[in-house]
Each structure stands twice: as structure tokens, then as C-alpha cells.
Coordinates of C-alpha atoms and ligand atoms in Angstrom, one line a residue:
Chain A
X1364 CA 0.0 0.0 0.0
X1365 CA 1.2 3.5 -0.8
X1366 CA 2.8 5.6 2.0
X1367 CA 1.5 8.8 0.4
X1368 CA -1.5 10.6 1.9
X1369 CA -4.8 9.9 0.2
X1370 CA -5.2 13.5 -0.6
X1371 CA -2.8 13.0 -3.6
X1372 CA -5.3 10.7 -5.2
X1373 CA -7.9 13.4 -4.9
X1374 CA -5.7 15.9 -6.7
X1375 CA -5.1 13.5 -9.6
X1376 CA -8.7 12.4 -9.9
X1377 CA -10.9 14.8 -8.0
X1378 CA -14.4 13.2 -8.4
X1379 CA -13.5 9.5 -8.5
X1380 CA -10.7 10.0 -6.0
X1381 CA -13.1 11.6 -3.6
X1382 CA -15.6 8.8 -4.2
X1383 CA -13.0 6.2 -3.2
X1384 CA -11.9 8.2 -0.2
X1385 CA -15.5 8.5 1.0
X1386 CA -15.8 4.7 0.9
X1387 CA -12.5 4.1 2.6
X1388 CA -11.7 5.9 5.8
X1389 CA -13.2 5.4 9.2
X1390 CA -15.7 8.0 10.5
X1391 CA -15.5 8.3 14.2
X1392 CA -14.1 10.4 16.9
X1393 CA -13.6 14.1 17.6
X1394 CA -10.0 13.7 16.6
X1395 CA -11.2 13.3 13.0
X1396 CA -12.8 16.7 13.2
X1397 CA -9.6 18.3 14.4
X1398 CA -6.8 16.4 12.7
X1399 CA -6.7 17.9 9.2
X1400 CA -7.7 21.5 10.3
X1401 CA -5.0 21.4 12.9
X1402 CA -2.4 20.2 10.4
X1403 CA -3.4 23.1 8.1
X1404 CA -3.1 25.6 11.0
X1405 CA 0.3 24.2 11.8
X1406 CA 1.4 24.3 8.2
X1407 CA 0.4 28.0 8.0
X1408 CA 2.5 28.7 11.2
X1409 CA 5.4 26.6 10.0
X1410 CA 5.3 28.3 6.6
X1411 CA 5.4 31.8 8.1
X1412 CA 8.3 30.9 10.4
X1413 CA 10.2 29.4 7.5
X1414 CA 9.7 32.3 5.1
X1415 CA 10.5 34.8 7.8
X1416 CA 13.6 33.2 9.4
X1417 CA 14.5 30.3 7.2
X1418 CA 13.8 28.0 10.2
X1419 CA 11.0 26.7 12.2
X1420 CA 11.3 28.9 15.3
X1421 CA 8.8 27.4 17.8
X1422 CA 7.5 30.6 19.4
X1423 CA 7.1 32.3 16.1
X1424 CA 5.5 29.2 14.5
X1425 CA 3.1 28.8 17.4
X1426 CA 2.1 32.5 17.4
X1427 CA 1.4 32.5 13.8
X1428 CA -0.5 29.2 14.0
X1429 CA -2.8 30.7 16.6
X1430 CA -3.3 33.9 14.7
X1431 CA -4.1 32.2 11.4
X1432 CA -6.1 29.3 12.8
X1433 CA -9.1 31.4 12.1
X1434 CA -8.8 30.3 8.4
X1435 CA -9.2 26.6 8.9
X1436 CA -11.8 27.3 11.7
X1437 CA -13.8 29.4 9.1
X1438 CA -13.5 26.5 6.6
X1439 CA -15.0 24.1 9.2
X1440 CA -17.9 26.5 9.8
X1441 CA -18.4 27.1 6.1
X1442 CA -18.5 23.4 5.1
X1443 CA -20.8 22.6 7.9
X1444 CA -23.2 25.4 6.9
X1445 CA -23.1 24.6 3.2
X1446 CA -23.8 20.9 3.7
X1447 CA -26.6 21.7 6.1
X1448 CA -28.1 24.2 3.6
X1449 CA -27.9 21.7 0.8
X1450 CA -29.3 18.9 3.0
X1451 CA -26.3 16.8 1.9
X1452 CA -24.9 15.2 5.0
X1453 CA -24.2 11.5 4.4
X1454 CA -21.6 11.4 7.2
X1455 CA -21.3 12.8 10.7
X1456 CA -19.7 16.2 10.9
X1457 CA -16.1 15.0 11.9
X1458 CA -16.0 12.8 8.8
X1459 CA -17.4 15.5 6.6
X1460 CA -14.8 18.0 7.8
X1461 CA -12.0 15.4 7.4
X1462 CA -13.0 14.7 3.8
X1463 CA -13.5 18.3 2.9
X1464 CA -9.9 19.2 4.1
X1465 CA -8.5 16.5 1.9
X1466 CA -9.2 19.0 -0.9
X1467 CA -7.0 21.6 0.7
X1468 CA -3.9 20.0 -0.7
X1469 CA -3.3 22.6 -3.5
X1470 CA -2.9 25.3 -0.8
X1471 CA -0.7 23.0 1.2
X1472 CA 1.6 22.2 -1.7
X1473 CA 1.7 25.9 -2.5
X1474 CA 2.8 26.8 1.1
X1475 CA 5.3 23.9 1.0
X1476 CA 6.7 25.0 -2.4
X1477 CA 7.2 28.6 -1.4
X1478 CA 8.8 27.8 2.0
X1479 CA 10.9 25.2 0.1
X1480 CA 12.3 28.1 -2.1
X1481 CA 13.4 29.8 1.1
X1482 CA 14.9 26.7 2.7
X1483 CA 16.6 25.2 -0.3
X1484 CA 17.7 28.3 -2.2
X1485 CA 20.7 29.8 -0.5
X1486 CA 20.2 33.5 -0.5
X1487 CA 17.7 36.2 0.1
X1488 CA 16.8 38.6 -2.8
X1489 CA 17.4 42.0 -1.3
X1490 CA 14.2 43.9 -0.6
X1491 CA 11.8 41.1 -1.6
X1492 CA 10.0 38.7 0.7
X1493 CA 10.9 35.6 -1.1
X1494 CA 13.9 34.4 -3.2
X1495 CA 11.7 33.0 -5.9
X1496 CA 11.2 35.1 -9.1
X1497 CA 8.4 37.6 -8.4
X1498 CA 6.2 36.4 -11.3
X1499 CA 6.0 32.9 -10.0
X1500 CA 4.2 34.1 -6.9
X1501 CA 1.0 35.3 -8.5
X1502 CA 1.0 32.6 -11.1
X1503 CA 1.4 29.8 -8.6
X1504 CA -1.2 31.4 -6.3
X1505 CA -3.7 31.4 -9.2
X1506 CA -2.9 27.8 -10.0
X1507 CA -3.5 26.7 -6.4
X1508 CA -6.7 28.7 -6.3
X1509 CA -8.1 27.1 -9.5
X1510 CA -7.1 23.6 -8.5
X1511 CA -8.7 24.0 -5.1
X1512 CA -11.9 25.0 -6.9
X1513 CA -11.8 21.7 -8.8
X1514 CA -11.2 19.7 -5.7
X1515 CA -14.0 21.4 -3.7
X1516 CA -16.3 20.6 -6.6
X1517 CA -14.9 17.0 -6.4
X1518 CA -15.8 16.9 -2.7
X1519 CA -19.5 17.8 -3.4
X1520 CA -19.8 15.5 -6.4
X1521 CA -17.6 12.5 -5.4
X1522 CA -17.7 12.5 -1.6
X1523 CA -21.3 13.7 -1.0
X1524 CA -22.6 12.2 -4.3
X1525 CA -24.5 15.3 -5.3
X1526 CA -25.6 15.9 -8.9
X1527 CA -23.5 18.2 -11.1
X1528 CA -25.9 21.3 -10.7
X1529 CA -26.1 20.8 -6.9
X1530 CA -22.3 20.3 -6.7
X1531 CA -21.8 23.6 -8.6
X1532 CA -24.4 25.3 -6.3
X1533 CA -22.4 23.9 -3.3
X1534 CA -19.1 25.2 -4.7
X1535 CA -20.7 28.7 -5.3
X1536 CA -22.2 28.8 -1.9
X1537 CA -18.9 27.6 -0.3
X1538 CA -16.9 30.3 -2.2
X1539 CA -19.4 33.1 -1.3
X1540 CA -19.4 32.2 2.4
X1541 CA -15.7 31.5 2.7
X1542 CA -14.3 34.4 0.7
X1543 CA -17.0 36.7 2.0
X1544 CA -16.1 36.0 5.6
X1545 CA -12.4 36.5 4.9
X1546 CA -13.2 39.8 3.1
X1547 CA -15.4 40.8 6.1
X1548 CA -12.5 40.0 8.4
X1549 CA -10.2 42.3 6.4
X1550 CA -12.9 44.9 6.0
X1551 CA -13.2 45.1 9.8
X1552 CA -9.5 45.1 10.5
X1553 CA -8.0 46.7 7.4
X1554 CA -8.7 49.3 4.7
X1555 CA -10.2 47.2 2.0
X1556 CA -12.2 49.3 -0.4
X1557 CA -9.7 52.0 -1.4
X1558 CA -7.2 49.2 -2.0
X1559 CA -9.5 47.1 -4.2
X1560 CA -11.0 50.0 -6.2
X1561 CA -8.5 52.9 -5.7
X1562 CA -5.6 53.8 -8.1
X1563 CA -2.9 52.3 -5.9
X1564 CA -2.8 48.7 -5.0
X1565 CA -0.1 48.2 -2.4
Chain B
X165 CA 5.4 0.0 13.3
X166 CA 6.3 3.7 13.6
X167 CA 4.0 5.7 11.4
X168 CA 5.3 8.1 8.9
X169 CA 3.3 10.8 10.5
X170 CA 5.2 10.2 13.8
X171 CA 8.5 10.4 11.9
X172 CA 7.3 13.7 10.4
X173 CA 6.3 15.0 13.8
X174 CA 9.8 14.1 15.2
X175 CA 11.5 15.9 12.3
X176 CA 9.4 18.9 12.8
X177 CA 10.0 18.9 16.5
X178 CA 13.8 18.5 16.0
X179 CA 13.9 21.2 13.4
X180 CA 11.8 23.5 15.6
X181 CA 14.0 22.9 18.6
X182 CA 17.2 23.6 16.7
X183 CA 15.6 26.5 14.9
X184 CA 14.6 28.0 18.3
X185 CA 18.0 27.4 19.9
X186 CA 19.8 29.1 16.9
X187 CA 17.5 32.1 17.2
X188 CA 19.6 34.2 19.7
X189 CA 20.6 37.7 18.5
X190 CA 23.8 39.2 20.0
X191 CA 23.3 42.6 21.6
X192 CA 24.3 45.6 19.4
X193 CA 26.1 48.5 20.9
X194 CA 24.7 51.9 20.0
X195 CA 26.4 53.6 17.1
X196 CA 27.4 57.3 17.0
X197 CA 28.5 59.6 14.2
X198 CA 28.9 63.4 14.5
X199 CA 27.8 63.3 18.2
X200 CA 24.4 61.8 17.4
X201 CA 23.2 58.2 17.7
X202 CA 22.5 56.6 14.3
X203 CA 19.5 54.3 14.4
X204 CA 18.6 51.8 11.7
X205 CA 14.8 52.2 11.3
X206 CA 11.9 51.0 9.1
X207 CA 8.9 53.2 9.1
X208 CA 6.5 51.2 7.0
X209 CA 5.5 47.8 8.5
X210 CA 2.2 45.9 8.4
X211 CA 1.1 43.4 11.0
X212 CA -1.6 40.8 11.6
X213 CA -4.7 41.4 11.9
X214 CA -4.4 43.7 9.0
X215 CA -2.7 42.5 5.8
X216 CA 0.6 41.6 7.5
X217 CA 1.3 38.0 8.4
X218 CA 3.0 38.4 11.8
X219 CA 1.4 39.6 15.0
X220 CA 2.9 42.8 16.4
X221 CA 5.0 41.0 19.1
X222 CA 6.6 38.8 16.5
X223 CA 7.4 41.8 14.4
X224 CA 9.3 43.2 17.4
X225 CA 11.4 40.0 17.6
X226 CA 12.0 39.9 13.9
X227 CA 13.1 43.5 14.0
X228 CA 15.7 42.5 16.5
X229 CA 16.9 39.7 14.3
X230 CA 17.2 42.2 11.4
X231 CA 19.3 44.7 13.5
X232 CA 16.7 47.4 13.6
X233 CA 16.8 49.9 16.5
X234 CA 13.3 51.3 15.8
X235 CA 10.3 50.7 13.5
X236 CA 6.8 51.9 13.0
X237 CA 3.8 49.6 12.7
X238 CA 1.7 51.2 10.0
X239 CA -1.4 49.2 9.3
X240 CA -4.2 50.5 7.0
X241 CA -6.8 52.3 9.0
X242 CA -6.1 51.1 12.5
X243 CA -3.5 51.7 15.2
X244 CA -4.4 49.2 17.9
X245 CA -2.0 46.5 16.7
X246 CA 0.8 49.1 16.7
X247 CA -0.1 50.0 20.3
X248 CA 0.1 46.3 21.2
X249 CA 3.6 46.1 19.5
X250 CA 4.7 49.2 21.5
X251 CA 3.5 47.7 24.8
X252 CA 5.4 44.4 24.0
X253 CA 8.6 46.1 22.9
X254 CA 8.6 48.2 26.1
X255 CA 8.3 45.0 28.2
X256 CA 11.3 43.4 26.5
X257 CA 13.5 46.4 26.1
X258 CA 13.1 47.3 22.4
X259 CA 13.6 47.9 19.6
X260 CA 11.5 51.1 19.8
X261 CA 8.1 50.8 18.2
X262 CA 6.4 53.9 16.9
X263 CA 2.6 53.9 16.5
X264 CA 1.7 54.6 13.0
X265 CA -0.8 54.1 10.1
X266 CA -0.7 53.9 6.4
X267 CA -3.5 56.3 5.5
X268 CA -5.0 54.6 2.5
X269 CA -7.1 56.7 0.2
X270 CA -8.3 56.3 -3.4
X271 CA -5.4 58.1 -4.9
X272 CA -2.6 58.3 -2.4
X273 CA -1.0 56.4 0.5
X274 CA 0.5 58.3 3.4
X275 CA 2.5 57.1 6.3
X276 CA 1.7 58.7 9.6
X277 CA 4.3 58.0 12.3
X278 CA 3.8 59.1 16.0
X279 CA 0.0 59.3 16.1
X280 CA -2.3 57.8 18.7
X281 CA -5.6 57.7 16.8
X282 CA -6.5 56.5 13.3
X283 CA -6.7 59.4 10.7
X284 CA -9.8 59.4 8.4
X285 CA -8.8 58.3 4.9
X286 CA -11.5 59.7 2.8
X287 CA -10.1 63.3 2.6
X288 CA -7.5 65.2 0.5
X289 CA -3.9 64.5 1.4
X290 CA -3.4 68.1 2.7
X291 CA -6.1 67.5 5.3
X292 CA -4.8 64.1 6.3
X293 CA -1.4 65.7 6.8
X294 CA -2.8 68.5 8.9
X295 CA -4.5 65.9 11.1
X296 CA -1.2 63.9 11.5
X297 CA 0.6 67.1 12.5
X298 CA -2.2 68.0 14.9
X299 CA -1.6 64.6 16.7
X300 CA 2.1 65.4 16.9
X301 CA 3.0 62.9 14.1
X302 CA 5.1 63.0 11.0
X303 CA 3.7 62.5 7.5
X304 CA 5.7 60.6 4.8
X305 CA 4.5 60.0 1.3
X306 CA 4.3 56.2 0.8
X307 CA 5.7 54.8 -2.4
X308 CA 5.0 58.1 -4.3
X309 CA 5.4 56.8 -7.9
X310 CA 3.9 59.0 -10.7
X311 CA 0.3 57.7 -10.3
X312 CA 0.0 59.4 -6.8
X313 CA 1.7 62.7 -7.7
X314 CA -1.5 64.6 -8.6
X315 CA -2.9 63.8 -5.1
X316 CA 0.3 65.2 -3.5
X317 CA 0.3 68.3 -5.7
X318 CA -0.5 70.7 -2.9
X319 CA 0.4 68.4 -0.1
X320 CA 4.0 68.2 -0.9
X321 CA 4.5 71.6 0.8
X322 CA 3.4 70.2 4.1
X323 CA 4.9 66.6 3.9
X324 CA 7.8 65.8 6.3
X325 CA 9.4 63.4 3.8
X326 CA 8.9 60.7 1.3
X327 CA 10.0 57.1 0.7
X328 CA 13.0 57.2 -1.6
X329 CA 13.6 53.5 -1.2
X330 CA 10.8 50.9 -1.3
X331 CA 10.7 47.3 -2.7
X332 CA 8.9 48.7 -5.8
X333 CA 12.3 49.7 -7.1
X334 CA 13.1 45.9 -7.6
X335 CA 9.9 45.0 -9.4
X336 CA 8.5 48.1 -11.2
X337 CA 10.3 50.0 -14.0
X338 CA 8.7 53.2 -12.7
X339 CA 9.8 52.6 -9.2
X340 CA 13.3 54.1 -9.1
X341 CA 12.7 57.2 -11.3
X342 CA 9.3 57.9 -9.6
X343 CA 10.6 57.8 -6.0
X344 CA 13.7 59.8 -6.9
X345 CA 11.9 62.5 -8.8
X346 CA 9.3 62.9 -6.0
X347 CA 12.0 63.1 -3.3
X348 CA 13.9 65.7 -5.3
X349 CA 10.8 67.8 -5.7
X350 CA 10.1 67.6 -2.0
X351 CA 13.6 68.7 -1.0
X352 CA 13.7 71.5 -3.6
X353 CA 11.0 73.3 -1.5
X354 CA 13.7 74.8 0.7
X355 CA 12.7 73.2 4.0
X356 CA 13.6 70.0 5.7
X357 CA 12.4 66.9 3.8
X358 CA 13.4 63.5 5.1
X359 CA 14.6 60.7 2.8
X360 CA 13.0 57.5 4.0
X361 CA 13.8 53.9 3.1
X362 CA 11.0 51.5 4.0
X363 CA 10.3 47.8 3.4
X364 CA 6.5 48.0 3.3
X365 CA 6.8 44.7 5.2
X366 CA 3.9 42.2 4.9
X367 CA 5.6 38.8 5.2
X368 CA 8.7 36.9 4.5
X369 CA 12.3 38.0 4.8
X370 CA 12.2 41.7 4.0
X371 CA 11.7 43.5 7.3
X372 CA 14.3 46.3 7.3
X373 CA 15.8 45.3 4.0
X374 CA 15.0 48.9 2.9
X375 CA 15.9 51.1 5.9
X376 CA 16.4 54.6 7.0
X377 CA 19.4 55.8 9.1
X378 CA 18.1 58.4 11.5
X379 CA 20.4 60.6 13.5
X380 CA 18.9 61.2 17.0
X381 CA 19.8 62.5 20.4
X382 CA 18.4 59.3 22.0
X383 CA 16.5 56.2 20.9
X384 CA 13.0 57.4 22.0
X385 CA 9.9 58.1 19.9
X386 CA 10.0 61.9 20.5
X387 CA 13.6 62.2 19.5
X388 CA 13.1 60.1 16.3
X389 CA 10.1 62.2 15.3
X390 CA 12.1 65.4 15.9
X391 CA 14.9 64.1 13.6
X392 CA 12.4 63.1 10.9
X393 CA 10.9 66.6 11.0
X394 CA 14.4 68.0 10.8
X395 CA 15.3 65.8 7.8
X396 CA 18.2 64.2 9.7
X397 CA 18.2 61.0 7.8
X398 CA 20.2 59.1 5.2
X399 CA 19.1 56.2 2.9
X400 CA 21.4 54.1 0.8
X401 CA 19.4 53.0 -2.2
X402 CA 19.6 49.7 -4.1
X403 CA 22.8 50.9 -5.9
X404 CA 24.4 52.1 -2.7
X405 CA 23.8 55.8 -3.6
X406 CA 23.1 58.0 -0.5
X407 CA 20.0 60.2 -0.3
X408 CA 19.2 62.6 2.5
X409 CA 21.1 65.2 4.5
X410 CA 24.3 65.6 2.6
X411 CA 26.5 66.4 5.6
X412 CA 25.2 63.2 7.4
X413 CA 25.6 61.1 4.3
X414 CA 29.2 62.3 4.1
X415 CA 29.7 61.2 7.7
X416 CA 28.5 57.7 6.9
X417 CA 30.5 57.5 3.7
X418 CA 33.7 58.5 5.4
X419 CA 33.1 56.3 8.5
X420 CA 30.7 53.6 7.3
X421 CA 28.5 51.7 9.8
X422 CA 29.2 47.9 10.3
X423 CA 27.5 45.7 7.7
X424 CA 23.7 45.5 8.1
X425 CA 22.6 42.7 10.3
X426 CA 21.2 39.8 8.3
X427 CA 20.2 36.6 10.0
X428 CA 22.9 34.1 9.0
X429 CA 20.5 31.6 7.6
X430 CA 23.2 30.4 5.2
X431 CA 25.3 28.7 8.0
X432 CA 25.3 24.9 8.0
X433 CA 23.4 24.5 11.3
X434 CA 20.8 27.1 10.4
X435 CA 20.1 25.5 7.0
X436 CA 20.1 22.0 8.4
X437 CA 17.5 23.2 11.0
X438 CA 15.4 24.8 8.3
X439 CA 15.5 21.7 6.1
X440 CA 14.7 19.4 9.0
X441 CA 11.6 21.6 9.9
X442 CA 10.5 21.8 6.3
X443 CA 10.8 18.0 5.8
X444 CA 8.7 17.5 9.0
X445 CA 5.9 19.8 7.7
X446 CA 6.1 18.2 4.2
X447 CA 5.8 14.7 5.8
X448 CA 2.7 15.8 7.9
X449 CA 1.0 16.9 4.7
X450 CA 2.1 14.3 2.2
X451 CA 2.4 11.1 4.0
X452 CA -0.4 8.8 5.0
X453 CA -1.4 8.6 8.8
X454 CA -1.7 5.3 10.6
X455 CA -5.4 6.0 11.0
X456 CA -6.1 6.1 7.3
X457 CA -3.9 3.0 6.8
X458 CA -6.1 1.1 9.3
X459 CA -9.1 2.7 7.6
X460 CA -8.2 1.2 4.3
X461 CA -7.3 -2.2 5.8
X462 CA -10.6 -2.5 7.7
X463 CA -12.7 -1.4 4.7
X464 CA -10.8 -3.9 2.6
X465 CA -11.7 -6.7 5.0
X466 CA -15.3 -5.6 5.0
Ligands
LIG257 ZN1 0.7 51.4 0.3
LIG258 ZN1 2.0 49.5 3.0

């Protein structure tokens, strides 16, 4: 049996991979609810420590894990709400959340790749946050975002067994709630409108 | 059998432990030139929970790693995170944190340093600068490339300085000529106009990579603000060319400061710790957990 995480199968074959995954894993325990969201929070913290200092500095990684844990927490809330609204809950919540987070792999790979450039490329580029060429950053971000859309669709279609129109509705609802909440967070804590619609973007 | 997740966890733990032990920063003695203390400062830094990645207290620790003596936390439209950073920095003995804001309007961005309350953004630059001055702060044009010049047309007469070095110069063809031209216009007005180098830090390795050398009587916010108002600053741009007060620039050119502090991430132990931590994280994400192995096995039996 392969030692690789089952998420990799989902990336290669989103719908059928998710269908197989839904049949396979066990669905019990609160640990299942926390496991993948916690790994994602930890990955965010580790990523930020690596790109800042080139190392995992524990207090820094833990601080940033706690600060940014609101993102996976928000994802848990959103997937619970969307499946409730669609009346599509073939599994208990912990199992549902675990399956949904298997589709987060594009973001995980993106975070690993970017922090990998810091760890494996020897030097800093003066004045820039990452050593990788600047244009790779937006291009890879876009690729991760698009692939995660496909995987979230795969979750609704393959894991929950919804029809294509209901899966697309689930994806749209998921995106609206998730990105809407993140936008609201920054709207409340930051100056969003002039930066989105003003002349100057940075 | 030991699971691959457990091995990943151990690698992450070891990488984290080594990374933390290697994190000490040697104390830096104060540097003096011409009878004044020379501070390395960064006046444009963003924190969590705005669009910066690091919380204010971690910015303070990262500023130490980067050899900064002072920096301003300048989030868009709020000052509470900066106040939290100032509180933390006072508890641990610096670097000095100045409370600031990047006033973010439709057509200009303005750095306010030394304020205590957020300044309304939806007003002309002249009025925003007036409010910054009323609060006892200093107003610096943020990344003033050509697109924001019209908004500063009148305001340039009341600005205290402008960013003459910003990461834009590395990525935008209009960056260097725009920042230089605006700074030269500002200082041609016949009054003090501070040259400022700022990192506009959001995340990653760049805190303090663009920096301002400020000549102060003492490393305190009031003294730093006084020096900014008086234009007692020097910035070395990406080509090493000095901008700012010519007499002070000459002092630094004849008697240079020690090399800028850069965390020595290229040393073997540091790189090994980084790679170990990264492999641990990668393993947690990419390798199968024991639970899902058992899950597959039991479903296969069924
Ligand atoms: Zn800006
Ligand atoms: Zn900024």
C-alpha cells in the first residue's frame, strides 16, 4: 500500500478519488474533526516561520499558527453550513470535515513549495519577501486557487454524491461564504475598499 | 510499526528545537556619528490582523533579528496593533516601536508615524497631513510613484518626507525614477524633507531590507520624530547611492557603519534546522497517517 497521503489521489482524480476516499476511511471520533484542520493551521504557522527566518522557530510558528487558525476554523464552519443548507450530510460532521480538508492539498503544496524556495535556495533577494522570481508568486497562487476549486467541486460531487448542478451550487455557496467571511475580516481590521478599487494597489 | 506521521512530527520537533536554539541575537552597541546616535529604522511595516502576516509581538522579535533599532507599525486604517507592539517592545527592552498608520485613500497612500488615533482616509492629502501634525506625528509620502503625484500636488509643501527606497524599485520599472523624482521635488522646496527607506513589510524575509538611518539624540519616539521633522536621515538605495542630508551622508560615507545585520541563515546548522523543519511539515501533509492505513485495511476486510 502506498505511503502517500490519500489527498494526492484526490488531486489527480478529483471526483473518483473523492468517491473512493469517502468509501475508505473510518468516520469516528472528535480527533477526526480536528486532525486535518490542525495540520493546516500548523502548516500556516510553520510556513510563516520558514519564510521569515529560514527555520521553524517554535514561538514564532506557534504565534502565527494561533493567529491564522481562524482560516481553517472558518472553513470548518463554512463546510458545515453549506452541507446543512444543501441537506447533503451522508456522514457525521467530523467525517465530513475530514473529507473536505483532503481537498486543501493545493494550498498545502503551494505553502510547501514557497517555503521550500526559502529553505533550499541559499540567499535572500534584497528587498523582496521571497527568493523565488516575483512572477512565480501570483502565477502559482492562481494555479493553487483554481485547483482548489476543482477539488471542492470533487468533494461535493464525489464524496457527497451530489448531482453536477447541486455540486456547482455547493461550490458557489462555499466560495461566497468563505471568501465573503475573509473579506469581512479584512474589512473590519483593514482598509479594503480603497485598495480594491483605488488607483494604488499596495 | 512507527507511522510516517510520527517520523514527520519528530523531524518537525527537532527542526523546531534547533531553529529556536539558533534564534539568539547578539546585543548591538549603539552607534554614534557626529555626536548623534545613528538608528537603523523601518517606518512602513504591516502586522496581523491587517494584511501583515506576523502579529505585532513577532514583528518586534523579527526587527531584533534584522538589527533594527526602531520601526513603525503602520497598518491600513487602525492603530491598535501598533499599540500592542509598542507595549510588548517596552516590556522586553526594544527595539523602539512607533505607533503609525498607512492612511490609504483612493489616490494616495500616506505614512503617519507618531500618532495615537486613526486618521480618516476619505479626505484630501493636505487635510490628512494636517490631522497627522495635529496629533504630533510625522507625514511621509508612501511609495510616491507617478500615479500618486496629482494627489500630493499641494500636499508636498506640508509633507515631512517621502519614501525614496521601497521594494517597488526591484519590481517596477517606474519605481526608481518615480521615487527619486518625487523626493527631489520635495527637498527643492527649501525646507527639511526627510529621505526615508521602507520595506512595506507584509511577510517573508524583507523586514528592514530597505531602511532609514536616523540621526537622533536618543532612541526614543519623541527624538526620532524630531529628527524626521528636521530631515536628519540618510538612505542608501539599491545601488548604494546615498540620499538625504548631505552632511550626514558624508559622515556615513567617510566612516561607514558595520554591515547590516542579516540573520545568517546560510550557516550549516541554520540551513540544516530549516531543512529538518520543512521535511517535517512536508511529511505531515504528504504522508499517510496510521489512522487512514487502518481505515483502508478495515474497509478492505469488509
Ligand atoms: Zn501602500
Ligand atoms: Zn504598506
